Amino acid sequence: MSGAYTGFILAAYGFSALAIGGLGLWTYLDARAQRRALADLDARGIRRRSDGSARSDTQKGAASR
Amino acid sequence: MSNIATGRPGRFAILANPTRFLELSGKVQPWVYGAAIAFVLAGLGLGFLAPEDYQQGATVRIMFIHVPFAWLCMMIWTVMAVSALGTLVWRHPLADVSIKAAAPIGAVFTVLALLTGSIWGRPMWGTWWVWDARLTSVFVLFIMYLGLIALTRALDEPGKAARPAAILVLVGWVNIPIIKFSVDWWNTLHQPASVIRADGPSMPPEFLTPLLLSAAGFTLLFFALHLTAIRTEILRRRVEALSKLAARKAERSDAGVAS
């Protein structure tokens, strides 16, 4: 691939790869941070009453609030 | 609204249980990412093997990313509009999570549609930017994405932002047909539709096949990222709820010690 337009094509693909790569990285890091925070709480003995046993009414929908 | 359980829960009702959703989506997720990468690589690979356009030369390769990004920025807002109905009409507990998770992804694809279009416009039109109907309406969509991101993250209690965000998404959806038909309704520098038109695509298969593969791939990529972001948001809300619970417990035990 060579020609007068190579720079434009590379710029378009380059910016796109950078932006989507950044989006993917941010999504991954955010997911990891929340998983760790939950594991940390769990290690301190703080967990949802519904985990393991039957769900209680007060905990219902806690995740959506 | 009565909440009497009926015989068999529907598909959406099953997904309304966040724990069940986490289980199912965790299994589906890697396959969606895999399929997305396969389709994108196939589409862009074929795109680079395609011959150059007789008018646009090699810049036609920008089409294989620009058009999918432009399609996505409209589709993502439409996905959010369906989710907004989920919040306002069906009270689906994951509907506002879906909107909050989709907004940043939509904003990134809108920026990329504008940016790749601008980079394509410079050699073909002789200008980076014009305030014509198509470009302006997509720019307005970008601003609306930013507004929505701010709104969904402005309040500490995420449930409080759900209704205003849903209303903003539904009202903002009027912009989608305006974007789509702007090239027909007004005189613009942007070319008219060449894929989704009443008399079928007006593009040779050498260009159409890679374009459709790439569009399918980026669409799958959006759904994969959206799924991950929804899962993360569910976990975030659990972390917040549990932290509050822990703080209350600590307060109570402190009070117990003091008295």
Coordinates of C-alpha atoms in Angstrom, one line a residue:
Chain A
M1 CA 0.0 0.0 0.0
S2 CA 1.6 3.2 -1.1
G3 CA 0.3 6.5 -2.5
A4 CA -0.8 9.9 -1.8
Y5 CA -3.5 8.8 0.7
T6 CA -1.5 6.4 2.8
G7 CA -1.1 8.9 5.6
F8 CA -4.8 9.5 5.8
I9 CA -5.6 5.8 5.8
L10 CA -3.0 5.1 8.5
A11 CA -4.3 8.0 10.6
A12 CA -7.9 6.8 10.4
Y13 CA -7.0 3.2 11.3
G14 CA -4.5 4.3 13.9
F15 CA -6.8 6.6 15.9
S16 CA -9.5 3.9 15.7
A17 CA -7.3 1.2 17.0
L18 CA -6.1 3.5 19.8
A19 CA -9.6 4.6 20.9
I20 CA -11.0 1.1 20.8
G21 CA -8.0 -0.3 22.5
G22 CA -8.3 2.3 25.2
L23 CA -12.0 1.6 25.6
G24 CA -11.3 -2.2 25.9
L25 CA -8.5 -1.5 28.5
W26 CA -10.8 0.8 30.6
T27 CA -13.6 -1.8 30.5
Y28 CA -11.2 -4.5 31.6
L29 CA -9.6 -2.4 34.4
D30 CA -13.0 -1.3 35.7
A31 CA -14.3 -4.9 35.8
R32 CA -11.1 -6.0 37.6
A33 CA -11.4 -3.2 40.2
Q34 CA -15.0 -4.1 41.0
R35 CA -14.2 -7.8 41.2
R36 CA -11.3 -7.1 43.6
A37 CA -13.4 -4.7 45.7
L38 CA -16.1 -7.4 46.1
A39 CA -13.5 -10.1 46.9
D40 CA -12.0 -7.7 49.5
L41 CA -15.4 -7.2 51.2
D42 CA -16.0 -10.9 51.1
A43 CA -12.6 -11.6 52.8
R44 CA -13.7 -9.2 55.6
G45 CA -16.8 -11.3 56.0
I46 CA -19.1 -8.8 54.4
R47 CA -21.3 -10.6 51.9
R48 CA -24.8 -10.6 50.6
R49 CA -27.2 -12.6 52.7
S50 CA -28.5 -14.1 49.5
D51 CA -25.2 -15.6 48.6
G52 CA -25.3 -19.3 49.4
S53 CA -28.6 -19.3 51.3
A54 CA -32.1 -18.3 50.3
R55 CA -32.7 -14.7 49.3
S56 CA -34.3 -12.5 51.9
D57 CA -36.7 -9.7 50.9
T58 CA -34.5 -6.9 52.1
Q59 CA -31.7 -7.9 49.8
K60 CA -33.8 -8.2 46.7
G61 CA -32.9 -5.8 44.1
A62 CA -29.9 -4.5 46.0
A63 CA -27.8 -4.8 42.9
S64 CA -30.2 -2.7 40.9
R65 CA -30.4 0.1 43.4
Chain B
M1 CA -48.4 -2.3 39.6
S2 CA -49.2 -5.7 41.1
N3 CA -46.3 -8.1 41.3
I4 CA -48.1 -11.4 41.2
A5 CA -45.9 -14.2 39.9
T6 CA -47.3 -15.8 36.7
G7 CA -46.7 -19.4 35.7
R8 CA -43.6 -19.3 33.7
P9 CA -41.2 -16.3 33.7
G10 CA -40.4 -14.8 30.3
R11 CA -36.9 -14.5 28.9
F12 CA -36.6 -10.9 30.1
A13 CA -37.9 -11.8 33.6
I14 CA -35.2 -14.4 33.9
L15 CA -32.6 -11.8 33.1
A16 CA -34.1 -9.5 35.6
N17 CA -32.4 -11.5 38.4
P18 CA -28.9 -9.9 38.4
T19 CA -27.3 -13.1 39.8
R20 CA -28.8 -15.2 37.0
F21 CA -27.7 -12.5 34.5
L22 CA -24.1 -12.6 35.8
E23 CA -24.1 -16.4 35.5
L24 CA -25.5 -16.5 31.9
S25 CA -23.5 -13.5 30.6
G26 CA -20.3 -14.9 32.0
K27 CA -20.7 -18.0 29.8
V28 CA -21.8 -16.1 26.7
Q29 CA -19.2 -13.3 26.9
P30 CA -16.0 -15.0 25.6
W31 CA -17.8 -16.3 22.5
V32 CA -19.1 -12.8 21.6
Y33 CA -15.6 -11.4 21.9
G34 CA -14.2 -14.2 19.8
A35 CA -16.8 -13.8 17.1
A36 CA -16.4 -10.0 17.1
I37 CA -12.6 -10.3 16.6
A38 CA -13.0 -12.9 13.8
F39 CA -15.5 -10.8 11.9
V40 CA -13.5 -7.6 12.3
L41 CA -10.3 -9.3 11.1
A42 CA -12.2 -10.9 8.1
G43 CA -13.9 -7.7 7.1
L44 CA -10.8 -5.4 7.4
G45 CA -8.6 -8.1 5.8
L46 CA -10.9 -8.5 2.8
G47 CA -11.1 -4.7 2.7
F48 CA -7.4 -4.3 2.2
L49 CA -7.5 -7.0 -0.5
A50 CA -10.3 -5.1 -2.3
P51 CA -9.3 -3.1 -5.4
E52 CA -9.1 0.7 -5.1
D53 CA -12.2 2.7 -5.9
Y54 CA -12.0 4.3 -9.4
Q55 CA -12.9 7.7 -7.9
Q56 CA -11.8 7.6 -4.3
G57 CA -8.6 5.6 -4.8
A58 CA -7.2 3.9 -1.7
T59 CA -9.2 6.2 0.7
V60 CA -12.1 3.8 0.2
R61 CA -10.4 1.7 2.8
I62 CA -11.5 4.2 5.4
M63 CA -15.1 3.3 4.6
F64 CA -14.7 -0.2 6.1
I65 CA -14.3 1.4 9.6
H66 CA -16.1 4.8 9.1
V67 CA -19.5 3.3 8.0
P68 CA -19.6 0.6 10.8
F69 CA -18.8 3.4 13.4
A70 CA -21.5 5.6 12.1
W71 CA -24.0 2.7 12.0
L72 CA -23.0 1.9 15.6
C73 CA -23.4 5.4 17.0
M74 CA -27.0 5.3 15.8
M75 CA -27.6 1.7 16.8
I76 CA -26.2 2.2 20.4
W77 CA -28.6 5.1 21.0
T78 CA -31.4 2.9 19.7
V79 CA -30.4 0.0 22.1
M80 CA -30.5 2.6 24.9
A81 CA -33.9 3.8 23.8
V82 CA -35.2 0.2 24.1
S83 CA -33.6 0.0 27.5
A84 CA -35.3 3.3 28.4
L85 CA -38.6 1.7 27.7
G86 CA -37.4 -1.1 30.0
T87 CA -37.0 1.5 32.7
L88 CA -40.2 3.5 32.2
V89 CA -42.6 0.8 31.0
W90 CA -41.5 -2.6 32.3
R91 CA -39.5 -1.5 35.3
H92 CA -36.8 -3.9 34.3
P93 CA -34.1 -3.7 37.0
L94 CA -31.2 -4.0 34.6
A95 CA -32.6 -1.4 32.1
D96 CA -30.9 1.6 33.6
V97 CA -27.7 -0.4 34.1
S98 CA -27.8 -1.1 30.4
I99 CA -28.1 2.7 29.6
K100 CA -25.3 3.7 31.9
A101 CA -23.0 1.0 30.5
A102 CA -23.8 1.7 26.8
A103 CA -23.3 5.5 26.9
P104 CA -19.5 5.7 27.1
I105 CA -19.1 3.0 24.4
G106 CA -21.5 5.0 22.2
A107 CA -19.6 8.2 22.8
V108 CA -16.3 6.5 21.7
F109 CA -17.8 5.2 18.5
T110 CA -19.4 8.6 17.7
V111 CA -16.1 10.3 18.1
L112 CA -14.5 7.7 15.8
A113 CA -17.3 8.1 13.2
L114 CA -16.6 11.9 13.2
L115 CA -12.8 11.5 13.2
T116 CA -12.6 8.9 10.5
G117 CA -15.1 10.9 8.4
S118 CA -13.0 14.0 8.9
I119 CA -9.8 12.2 7.8
W120 CA -11.6 10.8 4.8
G121 CA -13.2 14.2 4.0
R122 CA -9.9 16.1 3.9
P123 CA -8.5 14.4 0.7
M124 CA -12.0 13.8 -0.9
W125 CA -13.9 16.9 -0.2
G126 CA -10.9 19.2 0.4
T127 CA -12.1 20.1 4.0
W128 CA -11.9 18.5 7.4
W129 CA -15.3 19.7 8.5
V130 CA -18.4 21.4 7.2
W131 CA -21.5 22.3 9.2
D132 CA -23.8 20.5 6.9
A133 CA -26.9 18.5 8.0
R134 CA -25.2 15.0 8.4
L135 CA -22.1 16.2 10.2
T136 CA -23.9 18.6 12.4
S137 CA -26.6 16.1 13.4
V138 CA -23.9 13.5 14.3
F139 CA -22.1 16.1 16.3
V140 CA -25.3 16.8 18.2
L141 CA -25.6 13.1 18.9
F142 CA -22.1 13.2 20.4
I143 CA -23.0 16.1 22.7
M144 CA -26.1 14.1 23.8
Y145 CA -23.9 11.1 24.6
L146 CA -21.7 13.4 26.8
G147 CA -24.8 14.8 28.5
L148 CA -26.1 11.3 29.2
I149 CA -22.8 10.2 30.6
A150 CA -22.8 13.2 33.0
L151 CA -26.4 12.5 34.0
T152 CA -25.9 8.8 34.7
R153 CA -22.8 9.6 36.9
A154 CA -24.0 12.8 38.6
L155 CA -26.0 11.3 41.5
D156 CA -24.6 9.1 44.2
E157 CA -27.7 7.0 44.3
P158 CA -27.7 5.4 40.8
G159 CA -31.4 4.6 40.9
K160 CA -32.3 8.3 41.1
A161 CA -30.7 9.0 37.7
A162 CA -32.6 6.2 36.0
R163 CA -35.8 8.0 35.1
P164 CA -34.3 11.3 33.9
A165 CA -31.7 9.3 31.9
A166 CA -34.4 7.2 30.3
I167 CA -36.4 10.3 29.4
L168 CA -33.3 12.0 27.9
V169 CA -32.6 8.9 25.8
L170 CA -36.2 8.7 24.5
V171 CA -36.4 12.4 23.7
G172 CA -32.9 12.3 22.1
W173 CA -33.9 9.4 19.9
V174 CA -35.7 11.8 17.5
N175 CA -32.2 12.7 16.3
I176 CA -31.6 9.2 14.9
P177 CA -34.0 9.4 11.9
I178 CA -32.8 13.0 11.4
I179 CA -29.2 11.7 11.1
K180 CA -30.3 8.8 8.8
F181 CA -32.4 10.9 6.4
S182 CA -30.4 14.1 6.6
V183 CA -28.6 13.3 3.4
D184 CA -32.0 12.9 1.6
W185 CA -33.8 15.9 3.2
W186 CA -31.1 18.5 2.9
N187 CA -28.3 19.3 0.4
T188 CA -25.2 18.0 2.0
L189 CA -21.6 17.4 1.1
H190 CA -21.9 13.9 2.6
Q191 CA -22.9 11.2 0.1
P192 CA -26.4 9.7 0.3
A193 CA -27.0 6.1 1.6
S194 CA -25.5 3.3 -0.5
V195 CA -26.2 0.3 1.7
I196 CA -29.6 0.6 3.3
R197 CA -31.8 1.9 0.5
A198 CA -35.1 1.0 -0.9
D199 CA -33.7 -0.4 -4.1
G200 CA -30.9 -2.4 -2.5
P201 CA -27.2 -1.7 -2.0
S202 CA -25.6 0.3 -4.8
M203 CA -22.1 -1.1 -4.2
P204 CA -20.1 -3.9 -5.9
P205 CA -19.7 -7.0 -3.8
E206 CA -15.9 -6.4 -3.6
F207 CA -16.7 -3.5 -1.3
L208 CA -20.0 -4.6 0.1
T209 CA -18.8 -8.0 1.6
P210 CA -15.9 -6.6 3.6
L211 CA -18.1 -3.7 4.7
L212 CA -20.9 -6.0 6.0
L213 CA -18.4 -8.3 7.7
S214 CA -16.7 -5.4 9.4
A215 CA -20.1 -3.9 10.5
A216 CA -21.1 -7.2 11.9
G217 CA -17.8 -7.5 13.7
F218 CA -17.9 -4.1 15.3
T219 CA -21.6 -4.6 16.2
L220 CA -20.6 -7.8 18.0
L221 CA -17.7 -6.0 19.7
F222 CA -20.2 -3.4 21.0
F223 CA -22.4 -6.1 22.5
A224 CA -19.4 -7.8 24.1
L225 CA -18.2 -4.6 25.7
H226 CA -21.7 -3.7 26.7
L227 CA -22.1 -7.1 28.4
T228 CA -18.9 -6.6 30.3
A229 CA -19.8 -3.1 31.3
I230 CA -23.3 -4.2 32.5
R231 CA -21.6 -6.9 34.6
T232 CA -19.2 -4.4 36.1
E233 CA -22.0 -2.0 36.9
I234 CA -23.9 -4.8 38.7
L235 CA -20.8 -5.6 40.8
R236 CA -20.2 -1.8 41.5
R237 CA -23.7 -1.5 42.9
R238 CA -23.2 -4.6 45.0
V239 CA -19.9 -3.1 46.3
E240 CA -21.6 0.2 47.2
A241 CA -24.5 -1.6 48.9
L242 CA -22.2 -3.8 50.9
S243 CA -19.9 -1.0 51.9
K244 CA -22.9 1.0 53.2
L245 CA -24.1 -2.1 55.1
A246 CA -20.6 -2.6 56.6
A247 CA -20.5 1.1 57.6
R248 CA -23.8 0.9 59.3
K249 CA -22.8 -2.3 61.1
A250 CA -19.6 -0.6 62.3
E251 CA -21.5 2.4 63.5
R252 CA -23.9 0.2 65.5
S253 CA -21.2 -1.8 67.1
D254 CA -19.3 1.5 68.0
A255 CA -22.5 2.8 69.6
G256 CA -22.8 -0.5 71.4
V257 CA -19.3 -0.2 72.8
A258 CA -19.9 3.4 73.9
S259 CA -23.1 2.8 75.9

